[in-house]
XYZ file of C-alpha atoms in Angstrom:
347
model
C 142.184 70.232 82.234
C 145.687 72.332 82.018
C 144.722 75.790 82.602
C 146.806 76.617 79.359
C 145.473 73.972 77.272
C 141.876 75.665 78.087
C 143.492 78.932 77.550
C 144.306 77.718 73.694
C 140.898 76.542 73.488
C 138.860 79.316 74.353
C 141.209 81.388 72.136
C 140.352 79.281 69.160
C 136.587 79.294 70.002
C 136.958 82.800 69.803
C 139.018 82.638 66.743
C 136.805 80.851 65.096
C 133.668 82.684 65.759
C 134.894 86.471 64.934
C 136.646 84.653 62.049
C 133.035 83.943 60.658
C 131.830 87.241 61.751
C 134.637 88.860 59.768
C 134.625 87.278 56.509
C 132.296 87.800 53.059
C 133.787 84.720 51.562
C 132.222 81.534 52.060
C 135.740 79.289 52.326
C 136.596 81.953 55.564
C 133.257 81.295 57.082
C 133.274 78.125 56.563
C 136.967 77.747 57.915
C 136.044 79.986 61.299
C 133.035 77.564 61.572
C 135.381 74.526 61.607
C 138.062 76.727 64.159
C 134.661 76.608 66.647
C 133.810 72.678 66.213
C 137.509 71.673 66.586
C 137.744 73.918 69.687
C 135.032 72.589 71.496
C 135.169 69.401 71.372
C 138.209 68.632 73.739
C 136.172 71.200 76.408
C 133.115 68.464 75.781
C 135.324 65.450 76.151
C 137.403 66.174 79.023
C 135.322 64.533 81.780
C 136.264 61.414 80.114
C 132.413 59.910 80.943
C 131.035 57.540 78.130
C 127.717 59.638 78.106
C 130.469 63.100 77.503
C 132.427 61.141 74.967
C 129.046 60.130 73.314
C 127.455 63.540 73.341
C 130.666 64.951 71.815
C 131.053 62.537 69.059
C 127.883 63.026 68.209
C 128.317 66.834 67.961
C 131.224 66.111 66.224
C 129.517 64.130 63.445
C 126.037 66.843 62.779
C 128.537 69.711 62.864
C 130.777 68.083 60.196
C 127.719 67.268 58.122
C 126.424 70.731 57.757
C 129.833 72.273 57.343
C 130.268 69.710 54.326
C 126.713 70.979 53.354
C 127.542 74.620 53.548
C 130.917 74.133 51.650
C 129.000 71.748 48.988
C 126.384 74.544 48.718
C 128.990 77.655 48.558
C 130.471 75.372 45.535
C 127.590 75.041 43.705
C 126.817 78.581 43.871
C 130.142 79.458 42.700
C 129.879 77.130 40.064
C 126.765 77.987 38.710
C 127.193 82.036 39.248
C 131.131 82.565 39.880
C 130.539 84.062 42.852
C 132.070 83.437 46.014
C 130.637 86.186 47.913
C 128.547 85.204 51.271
C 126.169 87.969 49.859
C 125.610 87.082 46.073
C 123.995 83.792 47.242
C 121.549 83.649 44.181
C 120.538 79.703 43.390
C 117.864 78.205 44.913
C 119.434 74.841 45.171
C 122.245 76.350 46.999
C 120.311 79.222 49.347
C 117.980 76.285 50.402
C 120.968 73.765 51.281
C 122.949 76.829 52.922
C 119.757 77.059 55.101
C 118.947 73.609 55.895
C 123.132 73.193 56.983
C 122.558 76.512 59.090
C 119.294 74.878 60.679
C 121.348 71.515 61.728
C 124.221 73.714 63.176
C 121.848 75.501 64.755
C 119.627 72.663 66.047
C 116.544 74.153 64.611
C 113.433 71.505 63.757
C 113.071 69.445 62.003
C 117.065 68.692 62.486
C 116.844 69.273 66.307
C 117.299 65.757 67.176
C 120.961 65.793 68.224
C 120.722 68.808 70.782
C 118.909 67.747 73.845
C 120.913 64.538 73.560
C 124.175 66.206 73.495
C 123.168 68.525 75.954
C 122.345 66.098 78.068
C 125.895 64.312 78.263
C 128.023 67.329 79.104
C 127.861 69.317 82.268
C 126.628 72.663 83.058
C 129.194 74.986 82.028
C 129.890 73.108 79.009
C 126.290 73.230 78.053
C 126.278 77.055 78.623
C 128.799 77.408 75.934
C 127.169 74.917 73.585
C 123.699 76.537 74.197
C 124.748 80.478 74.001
C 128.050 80.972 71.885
C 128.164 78.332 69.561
C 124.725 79.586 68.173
C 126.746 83.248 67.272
C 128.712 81.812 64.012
C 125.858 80.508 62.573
C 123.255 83.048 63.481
C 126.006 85.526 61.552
C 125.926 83.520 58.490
C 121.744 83.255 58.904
C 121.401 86.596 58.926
C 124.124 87.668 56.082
C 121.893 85.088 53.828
C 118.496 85.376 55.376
C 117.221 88.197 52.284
C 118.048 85.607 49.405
C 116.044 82.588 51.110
C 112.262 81.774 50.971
C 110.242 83.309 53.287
C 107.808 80.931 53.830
C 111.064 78.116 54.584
C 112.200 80.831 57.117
C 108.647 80.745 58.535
C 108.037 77.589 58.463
C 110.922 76.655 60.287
C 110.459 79.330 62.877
C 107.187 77.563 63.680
C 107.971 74.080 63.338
C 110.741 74.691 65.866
C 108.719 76.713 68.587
C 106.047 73.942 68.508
C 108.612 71.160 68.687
C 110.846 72.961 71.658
C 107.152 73.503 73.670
C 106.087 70.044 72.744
C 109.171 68.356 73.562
C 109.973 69.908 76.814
C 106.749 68.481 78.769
C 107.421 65.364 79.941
C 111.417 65.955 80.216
C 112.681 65.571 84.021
C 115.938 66.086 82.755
C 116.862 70.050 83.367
C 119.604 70.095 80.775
C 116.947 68.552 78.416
C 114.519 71.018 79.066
C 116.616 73.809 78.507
C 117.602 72.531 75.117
C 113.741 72.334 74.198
C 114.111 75.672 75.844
C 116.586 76.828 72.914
C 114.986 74.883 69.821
C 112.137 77.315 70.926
C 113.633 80.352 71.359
C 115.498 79.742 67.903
C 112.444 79.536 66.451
C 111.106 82.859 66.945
C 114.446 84.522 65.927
C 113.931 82.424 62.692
C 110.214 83.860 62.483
C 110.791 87.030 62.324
C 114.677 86.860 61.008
C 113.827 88.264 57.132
C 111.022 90.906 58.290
C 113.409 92.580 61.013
C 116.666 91.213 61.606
C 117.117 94.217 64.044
C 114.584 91.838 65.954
C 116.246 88.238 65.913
C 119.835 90.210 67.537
C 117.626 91.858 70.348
C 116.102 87.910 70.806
C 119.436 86.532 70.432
C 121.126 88.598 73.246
C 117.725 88.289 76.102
C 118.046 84.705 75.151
C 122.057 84.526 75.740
C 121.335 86.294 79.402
C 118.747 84.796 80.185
C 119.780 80.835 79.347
C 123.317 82.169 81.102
C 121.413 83.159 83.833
C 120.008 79.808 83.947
C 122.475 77.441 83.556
C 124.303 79.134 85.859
C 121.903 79.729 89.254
C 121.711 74.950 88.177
C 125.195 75.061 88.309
C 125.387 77.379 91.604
C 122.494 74.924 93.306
C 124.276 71.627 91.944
C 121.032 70.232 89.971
C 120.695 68.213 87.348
C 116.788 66.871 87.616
C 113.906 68.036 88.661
C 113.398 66.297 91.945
C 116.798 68.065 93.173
C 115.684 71.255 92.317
C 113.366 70.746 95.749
C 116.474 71.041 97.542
C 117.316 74.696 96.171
C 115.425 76.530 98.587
C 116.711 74.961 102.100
C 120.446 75.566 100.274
C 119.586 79.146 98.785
C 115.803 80.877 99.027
C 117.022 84.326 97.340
C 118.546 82.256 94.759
C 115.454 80.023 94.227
C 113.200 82.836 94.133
C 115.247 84.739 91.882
C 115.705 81.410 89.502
C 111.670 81.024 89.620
C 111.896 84.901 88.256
C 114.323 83.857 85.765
C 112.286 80.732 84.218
C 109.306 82.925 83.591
C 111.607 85.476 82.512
C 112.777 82.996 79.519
C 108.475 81.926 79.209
C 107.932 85.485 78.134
C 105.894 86.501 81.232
C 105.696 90.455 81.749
C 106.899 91.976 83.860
C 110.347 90.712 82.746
C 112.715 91.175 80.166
C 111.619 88.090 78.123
C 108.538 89.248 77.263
C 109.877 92.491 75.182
C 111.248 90.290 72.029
C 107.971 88.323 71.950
C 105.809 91.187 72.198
C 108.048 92.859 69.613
C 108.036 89.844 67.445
C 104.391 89.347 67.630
C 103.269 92.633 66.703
C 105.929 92.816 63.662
C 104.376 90.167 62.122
C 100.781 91.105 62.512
C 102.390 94.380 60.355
C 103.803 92.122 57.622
C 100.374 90.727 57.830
C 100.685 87.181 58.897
C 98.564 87.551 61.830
C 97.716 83.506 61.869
C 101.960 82.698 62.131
C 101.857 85.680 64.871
C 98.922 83.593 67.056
C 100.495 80.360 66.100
C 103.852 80.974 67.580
C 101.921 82.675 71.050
C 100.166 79.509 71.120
C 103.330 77.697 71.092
C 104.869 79.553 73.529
C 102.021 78.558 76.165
C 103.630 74.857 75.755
C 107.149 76.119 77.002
C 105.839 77.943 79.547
C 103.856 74.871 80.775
C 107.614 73.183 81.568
C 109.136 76.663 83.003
C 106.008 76.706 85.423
C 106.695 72.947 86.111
C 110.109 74.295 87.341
C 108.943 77.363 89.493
C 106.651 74.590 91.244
C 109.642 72.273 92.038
C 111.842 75.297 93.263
C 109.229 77.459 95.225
C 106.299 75.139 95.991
C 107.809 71.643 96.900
C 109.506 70.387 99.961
C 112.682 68.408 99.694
C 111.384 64.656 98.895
C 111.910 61.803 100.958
C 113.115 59.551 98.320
C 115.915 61.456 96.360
C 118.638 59.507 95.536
C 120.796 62.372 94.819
C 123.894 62.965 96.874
C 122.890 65.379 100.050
C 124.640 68.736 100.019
C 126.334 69.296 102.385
C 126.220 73.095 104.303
C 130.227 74.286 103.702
C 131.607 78.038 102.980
C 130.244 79.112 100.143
C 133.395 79.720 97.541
C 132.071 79.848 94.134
C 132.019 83.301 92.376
C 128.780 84.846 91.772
C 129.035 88.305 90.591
C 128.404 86.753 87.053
C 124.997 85.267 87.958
C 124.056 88.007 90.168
C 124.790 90.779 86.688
C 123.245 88.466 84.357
C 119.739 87.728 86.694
C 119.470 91.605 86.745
C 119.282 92.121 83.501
C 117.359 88.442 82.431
C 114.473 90.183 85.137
C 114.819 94.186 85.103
C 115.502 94.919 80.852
C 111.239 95.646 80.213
C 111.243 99.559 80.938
C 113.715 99.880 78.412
C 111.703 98.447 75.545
C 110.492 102.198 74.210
C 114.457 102.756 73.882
C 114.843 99.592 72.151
C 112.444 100.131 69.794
C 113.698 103.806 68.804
C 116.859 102.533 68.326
C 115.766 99.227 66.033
């Protein structure tokens, strides 16, 4: 793609996003939500692959459905109580549509089905956009609305989605797949706790953002796509295999690392807002994704390259790709636990 036509792009997805940070009226939001979807989709299209242009026409279609939901819901509400404001969102009909159009944006469950197939269709870098700051305009508007909603939606939504991203995520070979499980999941606990503490779904939101960065980015570096040619990772790159092992339990909420401090935090704020059974419901989900991330770990550490790949061999050139990003980002997605007591003064 033109270097300035990408320039444009990324400038709009910008545009679009702080636009929807920015504004208290619901036409702006929904506007800088629109900015985004219009941005994005020529970065999704331009490999010009029929799985890329299906993927993007089918993010094309959810995202205009719940941005015609959230501007039929904003309408209502200003019908029925004059007010435009993001904050005066008072009728039920029109906090629970407003919700359920947030959820599809999103690609929370139950309206999750479009994610791991449009993941799946774009490549790597696209995906890391797609999967870390397209969630931010919506995630704004979530929390800006999240005190006028029904609590028991919220949870029930946080739950249903952690189940479904551990449940669907087991018998994927496809990595971009899995990650996208990976998301519905982690979604789901920022959901969860999103009207008790929303202090608690932005410290979620940002360890998820480095850690899925971290992720998508160490594939990207080793060139894999499956699971089979994750095997070749560690004749290509052992520090960076080991360190992408680290990084998959990091995102399963294993301690030591820096994954395990928002669902540690998460779980013992809801066994204060006494729903203890939610609280062991969700830790119980989260042993399902971290059946798939310890899947992964085996492939990368434990398995030697198979005879019967049928992915190109890489071959051994000068290494020219930057890394400085990946090597910041795995830092922080391993070292951020220590910190928690500061974390927690501060929330």
């Amino acid at each position: 793609m033109n270097p300035y036509v990408l320039t444009i792009l990324l400038s709009s997805l910008g545009l679009g996003t702080v636009l929807t940070f920015a504004s208290s009226h619901w036409l702006l939001a929904w506007m800088g939500l629109e900015i985004n979807t219009l941005a994005i989709i020529p970065i999704m299209a331009q490999q010009h692959h029929p799985r890329a242009i299906e993927a993007t026409t089918k993010y094309f279609l959810t995202q205009a459905t719940a941005a015609a939901m959230i501007l039929f819901a904003s309408t209502t509400n200003a019908w029925l109580t004059g007010e435009w404001e993001i904050h005066q969102l008072s009728h039920p009909l029109a906090t629970t549509t407003v919700m359920l159009a947030l959820a599809l944006k999103l690609g929370l469950a139950p309206v999750h089905f479009w994610l791991p197939e449009v993941l799946q269709g774009l490549e790597l870098t696209t995906g890391l956009i797609l999967s870390t700051w397209q969630k931010l305009a919506p995630f704004a508007l979530m929390i800006q609305t999240a005190p006028t909603i029904n609590s028991s939606l919220l949870v029930a939504i946080g739950l249903l989605s952690t189940l479904v991203g551990g449940w669907g995520g087991l018998n994927q070979t496809q990595l971009r797949k899995i990650l996208a499980y990976s998301s519905i999941a982690h979604l789901g606990w920022m959901v969860l706790i999103l009207q008790f503490a929303p202090s608690l779904t932005l410290l979620s939101l940002s360890l998820y953002i480095i850690m899925t960065s971290s992720a998508f980015l160490t594939l990207k570096t080793n060139n894999a796509l499956t699971i089979n040619t994750l095997a070749t990772s560690w004749t290509k790159s052992p520090t960076l295999a080991a360190l992408a092992a680290l990084v998959l339990l990091s995102l399963g909420g294993l301690p030591p690392l820096s994954g395990f401090m928002p669902k540690w935090l998460i779980l013992q704020e809801l066994t204060k807002q006494g729903l203890p059974l939610s609280a062991t419901l969700a830790a119980m989900t989260a042993l399902l994704s971290l059946y798939f991330y310890l899947r992964l770990c085996y492939a990368l550490t434990l398995t030697i390259y198979p005879n019967t790949l049928t992915a190109t061999a890489p071959w051994r050139l000068n290494f020219t790709m930057i890394t400085l990003p990946l090597s910041i980002i795995t830092i922080l997605a391993l070292g951020l636990l220590p910190l928690t007591p500061a974390v927690t003064a501060m929330l």
